[in-house]
mmCIF file of C-alpha atoms in Angstrom:
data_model
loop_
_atom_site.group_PDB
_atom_site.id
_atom_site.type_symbol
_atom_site.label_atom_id
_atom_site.label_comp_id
_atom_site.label_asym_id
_atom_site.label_seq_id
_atom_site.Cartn_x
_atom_site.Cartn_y
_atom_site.Cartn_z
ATOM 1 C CA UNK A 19 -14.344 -18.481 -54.206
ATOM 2 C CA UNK A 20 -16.298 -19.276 -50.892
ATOM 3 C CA UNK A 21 -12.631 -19.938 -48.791
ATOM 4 C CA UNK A 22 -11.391 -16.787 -51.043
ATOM 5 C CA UNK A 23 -14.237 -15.005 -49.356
ATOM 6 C CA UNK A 24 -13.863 -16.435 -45.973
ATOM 7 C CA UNK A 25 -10.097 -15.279 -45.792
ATOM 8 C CA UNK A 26 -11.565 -11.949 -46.320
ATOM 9 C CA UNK A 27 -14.003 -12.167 -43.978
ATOM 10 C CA UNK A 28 -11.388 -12.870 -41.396
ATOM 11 C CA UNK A 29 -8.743 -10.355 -42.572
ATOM 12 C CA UNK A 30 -11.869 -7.259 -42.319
ATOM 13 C CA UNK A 31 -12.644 -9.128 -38.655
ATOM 14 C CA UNK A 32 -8.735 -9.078 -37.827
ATOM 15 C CA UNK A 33 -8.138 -5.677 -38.958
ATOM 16 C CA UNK A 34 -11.074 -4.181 -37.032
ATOM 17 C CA UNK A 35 -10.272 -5.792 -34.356
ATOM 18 C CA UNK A 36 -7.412 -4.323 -34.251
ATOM 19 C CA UNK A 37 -8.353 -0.712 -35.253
ATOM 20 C CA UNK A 38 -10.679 -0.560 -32.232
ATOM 21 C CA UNK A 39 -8.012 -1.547 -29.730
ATOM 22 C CA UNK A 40 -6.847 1.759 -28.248
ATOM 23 C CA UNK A 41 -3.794 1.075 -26.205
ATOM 24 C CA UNK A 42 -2.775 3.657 -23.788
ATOM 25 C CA UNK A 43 -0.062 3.986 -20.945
ATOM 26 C CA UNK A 44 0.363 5.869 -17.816
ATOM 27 C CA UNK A 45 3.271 6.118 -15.450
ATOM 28 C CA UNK A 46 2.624 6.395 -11.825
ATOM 29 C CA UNK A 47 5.051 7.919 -9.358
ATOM 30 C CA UNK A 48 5.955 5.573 -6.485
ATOM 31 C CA UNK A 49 7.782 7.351 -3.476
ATOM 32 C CA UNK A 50 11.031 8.801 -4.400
ATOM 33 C CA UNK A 51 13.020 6.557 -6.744
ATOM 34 C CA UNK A 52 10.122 4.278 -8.544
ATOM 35 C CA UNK A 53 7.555 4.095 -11.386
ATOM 36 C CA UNK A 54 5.026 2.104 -11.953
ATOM 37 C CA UNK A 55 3.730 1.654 -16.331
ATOM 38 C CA UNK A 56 0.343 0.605 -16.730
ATOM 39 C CA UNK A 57 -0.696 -0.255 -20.323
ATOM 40 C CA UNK A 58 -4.383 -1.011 -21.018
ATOM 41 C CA UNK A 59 -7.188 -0.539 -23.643
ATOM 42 C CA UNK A 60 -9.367 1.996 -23.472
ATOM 43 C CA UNK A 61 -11.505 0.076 -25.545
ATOM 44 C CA UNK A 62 -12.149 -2.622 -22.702
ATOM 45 C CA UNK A 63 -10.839 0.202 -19.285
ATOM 46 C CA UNK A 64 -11.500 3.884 -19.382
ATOM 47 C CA UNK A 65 -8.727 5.574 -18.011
ATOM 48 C CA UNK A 66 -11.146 7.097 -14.807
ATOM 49 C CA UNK A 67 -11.464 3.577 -13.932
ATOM 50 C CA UNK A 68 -7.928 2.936 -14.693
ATOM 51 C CA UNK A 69 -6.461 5.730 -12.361
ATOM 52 C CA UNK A 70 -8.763 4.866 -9.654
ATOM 53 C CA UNK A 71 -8.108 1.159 -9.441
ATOM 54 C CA UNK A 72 -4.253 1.642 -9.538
ATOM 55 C CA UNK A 73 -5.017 3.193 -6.063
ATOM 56 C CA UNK A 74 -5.504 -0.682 -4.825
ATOM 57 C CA UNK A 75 -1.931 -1.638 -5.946
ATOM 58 C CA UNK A 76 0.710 -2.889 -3.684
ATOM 59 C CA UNK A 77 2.635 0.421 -3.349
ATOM 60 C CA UNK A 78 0.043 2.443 -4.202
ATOM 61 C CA UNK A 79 -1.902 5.488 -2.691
ATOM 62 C CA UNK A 80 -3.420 3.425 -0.211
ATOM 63 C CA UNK A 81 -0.778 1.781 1.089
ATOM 64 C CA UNK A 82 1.710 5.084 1.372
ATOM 65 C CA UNK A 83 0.135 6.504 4.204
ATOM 66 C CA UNK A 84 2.382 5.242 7.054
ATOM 67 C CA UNK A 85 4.031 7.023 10.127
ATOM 68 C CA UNK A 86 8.119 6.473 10.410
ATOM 69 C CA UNK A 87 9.770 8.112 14.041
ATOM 70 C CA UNK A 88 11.146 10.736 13.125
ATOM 71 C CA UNK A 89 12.915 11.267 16.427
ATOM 72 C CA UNK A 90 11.612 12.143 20.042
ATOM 73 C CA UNK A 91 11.189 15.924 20.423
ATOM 74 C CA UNK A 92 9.044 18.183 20.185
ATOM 75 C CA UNK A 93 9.610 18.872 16.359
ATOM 76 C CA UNK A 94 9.177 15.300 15.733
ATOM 77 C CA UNK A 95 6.106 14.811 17.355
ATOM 78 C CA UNK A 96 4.467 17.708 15.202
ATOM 79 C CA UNK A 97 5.136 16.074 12.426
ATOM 80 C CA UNK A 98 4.049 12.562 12.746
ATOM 81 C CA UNK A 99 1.080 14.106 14.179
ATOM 82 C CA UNK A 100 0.821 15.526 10.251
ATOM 83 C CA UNK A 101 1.716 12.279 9.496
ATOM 84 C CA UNK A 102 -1.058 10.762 11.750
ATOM 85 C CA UNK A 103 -3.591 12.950 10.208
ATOM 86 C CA UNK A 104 -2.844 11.945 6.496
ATOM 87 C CA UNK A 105 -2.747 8.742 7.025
ATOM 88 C CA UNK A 106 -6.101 8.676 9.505
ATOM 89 C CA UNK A 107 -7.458 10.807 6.167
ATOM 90 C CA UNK A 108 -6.525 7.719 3.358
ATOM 91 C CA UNK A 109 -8.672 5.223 5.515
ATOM 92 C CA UNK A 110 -11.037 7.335 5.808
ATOM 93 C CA UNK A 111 -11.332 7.583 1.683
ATOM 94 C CA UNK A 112 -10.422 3.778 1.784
ATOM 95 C CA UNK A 113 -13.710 3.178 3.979
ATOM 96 C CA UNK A 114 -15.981 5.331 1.804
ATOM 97 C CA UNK A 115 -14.863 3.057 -1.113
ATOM 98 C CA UNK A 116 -17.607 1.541 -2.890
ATOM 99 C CA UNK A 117 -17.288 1.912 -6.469
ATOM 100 C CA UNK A 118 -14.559 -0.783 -7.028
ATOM 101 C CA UNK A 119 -15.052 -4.413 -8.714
ATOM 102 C CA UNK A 120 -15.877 -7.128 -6.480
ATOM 103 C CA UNK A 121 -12.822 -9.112 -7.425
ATOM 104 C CA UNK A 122 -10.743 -6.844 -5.506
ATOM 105 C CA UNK A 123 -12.249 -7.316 -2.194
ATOM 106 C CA UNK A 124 -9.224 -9.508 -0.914
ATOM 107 C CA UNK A 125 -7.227 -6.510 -1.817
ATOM 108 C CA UNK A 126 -9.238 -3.679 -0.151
ATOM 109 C CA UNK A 127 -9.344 -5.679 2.633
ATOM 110 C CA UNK A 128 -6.157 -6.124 2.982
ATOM 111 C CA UNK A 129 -5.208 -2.457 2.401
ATOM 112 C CA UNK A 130 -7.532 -1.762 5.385
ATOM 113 C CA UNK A 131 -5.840 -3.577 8.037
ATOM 114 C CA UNK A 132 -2.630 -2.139 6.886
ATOM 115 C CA UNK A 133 -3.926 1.183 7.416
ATOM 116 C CA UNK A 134 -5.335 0.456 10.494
ATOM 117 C CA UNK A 135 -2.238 -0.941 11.678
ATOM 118 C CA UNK A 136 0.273 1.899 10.430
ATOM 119 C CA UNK A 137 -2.572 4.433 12.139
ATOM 120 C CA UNK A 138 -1.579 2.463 15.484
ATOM 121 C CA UNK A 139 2.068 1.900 15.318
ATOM 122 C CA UNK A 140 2.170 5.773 14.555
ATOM 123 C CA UNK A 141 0.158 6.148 18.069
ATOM 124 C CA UNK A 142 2.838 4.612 19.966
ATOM 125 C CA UNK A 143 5.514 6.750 18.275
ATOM 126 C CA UNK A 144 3.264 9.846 19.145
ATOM 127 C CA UNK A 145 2.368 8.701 22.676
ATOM 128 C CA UNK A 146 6.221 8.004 23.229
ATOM 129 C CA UNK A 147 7.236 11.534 22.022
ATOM 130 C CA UNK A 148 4.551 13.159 24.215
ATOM 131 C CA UNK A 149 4.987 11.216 27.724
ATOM 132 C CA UNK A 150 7.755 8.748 27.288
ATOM 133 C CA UNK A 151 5.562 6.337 28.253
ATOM 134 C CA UNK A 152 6.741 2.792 26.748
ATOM 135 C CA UNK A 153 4.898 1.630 23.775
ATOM 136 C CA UNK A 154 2.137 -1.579 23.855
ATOM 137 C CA UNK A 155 3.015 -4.929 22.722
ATOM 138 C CA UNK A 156 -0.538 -5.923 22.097
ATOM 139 C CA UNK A 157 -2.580 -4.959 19.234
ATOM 140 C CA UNK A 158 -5.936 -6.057 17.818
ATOM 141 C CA UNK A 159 -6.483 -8.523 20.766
ATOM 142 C CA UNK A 160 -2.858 -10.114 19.759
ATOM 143 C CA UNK A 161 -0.556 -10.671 22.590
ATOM 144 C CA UNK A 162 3.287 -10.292 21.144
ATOM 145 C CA UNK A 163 5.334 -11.559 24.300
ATOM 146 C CA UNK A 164 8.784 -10.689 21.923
ATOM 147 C CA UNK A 165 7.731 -7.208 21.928
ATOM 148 C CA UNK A 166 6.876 -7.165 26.007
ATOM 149 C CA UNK A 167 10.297 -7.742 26.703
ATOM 150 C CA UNK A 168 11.793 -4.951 24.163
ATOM 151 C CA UNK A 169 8.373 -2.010 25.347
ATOM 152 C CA UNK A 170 9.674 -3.248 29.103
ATOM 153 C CA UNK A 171 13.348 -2.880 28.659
ATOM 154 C CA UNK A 172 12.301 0.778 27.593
ATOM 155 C CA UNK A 173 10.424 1.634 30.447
ATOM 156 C CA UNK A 174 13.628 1.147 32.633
ATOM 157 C CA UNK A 175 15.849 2.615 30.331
ATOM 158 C CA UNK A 176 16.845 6.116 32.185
ATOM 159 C CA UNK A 177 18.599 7.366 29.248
ATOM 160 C CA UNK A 178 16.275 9.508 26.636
ATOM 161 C CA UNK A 179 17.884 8.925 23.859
ATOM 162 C CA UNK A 180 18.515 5.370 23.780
ATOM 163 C CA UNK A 181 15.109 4.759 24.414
ATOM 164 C CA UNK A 182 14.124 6.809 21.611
ATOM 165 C CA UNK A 183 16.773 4.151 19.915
ATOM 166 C CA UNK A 184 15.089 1.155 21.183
ATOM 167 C CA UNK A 185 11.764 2.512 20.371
ATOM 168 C CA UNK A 186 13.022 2.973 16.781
ATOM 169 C CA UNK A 187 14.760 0.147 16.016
ATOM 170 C CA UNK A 188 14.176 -3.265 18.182
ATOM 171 C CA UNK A 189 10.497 -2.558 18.884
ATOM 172 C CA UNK A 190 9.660 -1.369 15.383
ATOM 173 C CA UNK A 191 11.264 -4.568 13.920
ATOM 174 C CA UNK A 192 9.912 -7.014 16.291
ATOM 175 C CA UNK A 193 6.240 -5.369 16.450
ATOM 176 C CA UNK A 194 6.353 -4.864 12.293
ATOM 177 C CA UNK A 195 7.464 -8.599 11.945
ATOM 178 C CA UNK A 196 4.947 -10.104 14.264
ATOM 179 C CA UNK A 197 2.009 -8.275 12.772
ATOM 180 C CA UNK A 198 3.131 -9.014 9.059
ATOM 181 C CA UNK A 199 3.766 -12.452 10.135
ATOM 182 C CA UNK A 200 -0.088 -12.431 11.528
ATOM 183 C CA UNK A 201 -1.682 -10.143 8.424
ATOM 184 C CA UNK A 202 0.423 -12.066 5.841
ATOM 185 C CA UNK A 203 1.734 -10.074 2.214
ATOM 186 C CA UNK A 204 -0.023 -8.226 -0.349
ATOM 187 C CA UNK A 205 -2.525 -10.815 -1.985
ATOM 188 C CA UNK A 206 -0.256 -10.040 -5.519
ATOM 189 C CA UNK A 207 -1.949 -13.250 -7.117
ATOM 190 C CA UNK A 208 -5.501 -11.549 -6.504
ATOM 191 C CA UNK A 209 -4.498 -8.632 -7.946
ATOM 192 C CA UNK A 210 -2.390 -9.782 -10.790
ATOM 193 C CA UNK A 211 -5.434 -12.128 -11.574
ATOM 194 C CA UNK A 212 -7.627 -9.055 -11.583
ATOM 195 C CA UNK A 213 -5.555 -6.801 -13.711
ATOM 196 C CA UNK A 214 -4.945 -10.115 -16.415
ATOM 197 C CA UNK A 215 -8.616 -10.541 -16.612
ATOM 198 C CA UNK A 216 -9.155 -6.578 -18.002
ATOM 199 C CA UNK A 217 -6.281 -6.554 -20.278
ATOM 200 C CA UNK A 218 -3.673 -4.509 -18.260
ATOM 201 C CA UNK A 219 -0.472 -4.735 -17.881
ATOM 202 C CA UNK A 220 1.607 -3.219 -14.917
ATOM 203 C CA UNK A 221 5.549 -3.521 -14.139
ATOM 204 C CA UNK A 222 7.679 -1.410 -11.634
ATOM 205 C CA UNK A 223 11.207 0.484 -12.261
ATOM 206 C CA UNK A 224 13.352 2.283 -10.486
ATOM 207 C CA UNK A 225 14.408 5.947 -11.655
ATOM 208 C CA UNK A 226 17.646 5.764 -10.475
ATOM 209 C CA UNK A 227 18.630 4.200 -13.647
ATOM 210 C CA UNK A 228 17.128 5.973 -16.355
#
């Protein structure tokens, strides 16, 4: 009789358990071809906090602000001076940020040099656009000597359009590996260890094949 009774006390324990578990998922768009499914608990996250932590995620709202050359006239330079003012409007949110666990620290951190950084690179492209003036190959007190030769070999180039070229493709690669090389990746083990901890689960697809 008393196990009978304990089995039922479990079963009730199990079963309510259960019932109060309120699993919900959300889709997020990320750029043009990927989604990212979150699946949590209400019962443990509220969706509020939900939506606004998934702004902290690797390819999330805070890291999408970024400003690609778009060319070298006068049509490109308006917009990645839009682009310029989007992105100089994220960190801006991203510095008044406050209201998020302490766990993710690492991670807001993170997201704010990256900001910072894209906010710069897009200054050179901007700078180059409006006086053709060669782009720096020093940022945040860091010397890159690769990226001297590649800024100087565009100061002497006579020809417009190939330094737009050079500006676009050696510098950007050289300047974009050295910095990554110096910030290092996405802390993904800080925030997979975060989003384990509340009972969420998060995976990425691409919309290309659905």
């Amino acid at each position: 009789m008393a196990i009978r009774s304990l089995l039922g006390l479990i079963f009730v324990c199990t079963a309510t358990s259960l019932l109060a578990a309120q699993h919900t998922t959300f889709r997020f768009s990320i750029g043009l071809d990927e989604v990212d499914t979150v699946e949590f608990d209400e019962s443990r996250v509220s969706a509020d906090d939900l939506k606004h932590w998934m702004k902290f995620t690797e390819n999330g709202y805070y890291s999408s602000a970024g400003i690609s050359l778009s060319g070298c006239d006068e049509n490109a330079e308006a917009r990645m001076l839009k682009d310029l003012q989007h992105a100089r409007q994220i960190k801006a949110e991203l510095n008044q940020e406050f209201g998020y666990p302490s766990e993710l620290s690492p991670v807001v951190n993170y997201l704010k040099q990256l900001l910072r950084f894209n906010i710069w690179l897009g200054q050179q492209y901007i700078t180059f656009a409006e006086t053709r003036s060669a782009p720096a190959s020093a940022y945040d007190e860091t010397n890159f000597p690769e990226c001297r030769v590649i800024a100087e070999r565009i100061a002497h180039e006579p020809d417009a359009q190939q330094q737009c070229e050079q500006l676009a493709n050696a510098w950007t690669q050289c300047i974009l590996k050295s910095e990554y090389r110096r910030m290092g990746p996405y802390p993904k083990a800080r925030w997979k260890a975060f989003l384990d901890a509340n009972g969420i689960r998060e995976s990425v697809s691409s919309t290309t094949n659905e």
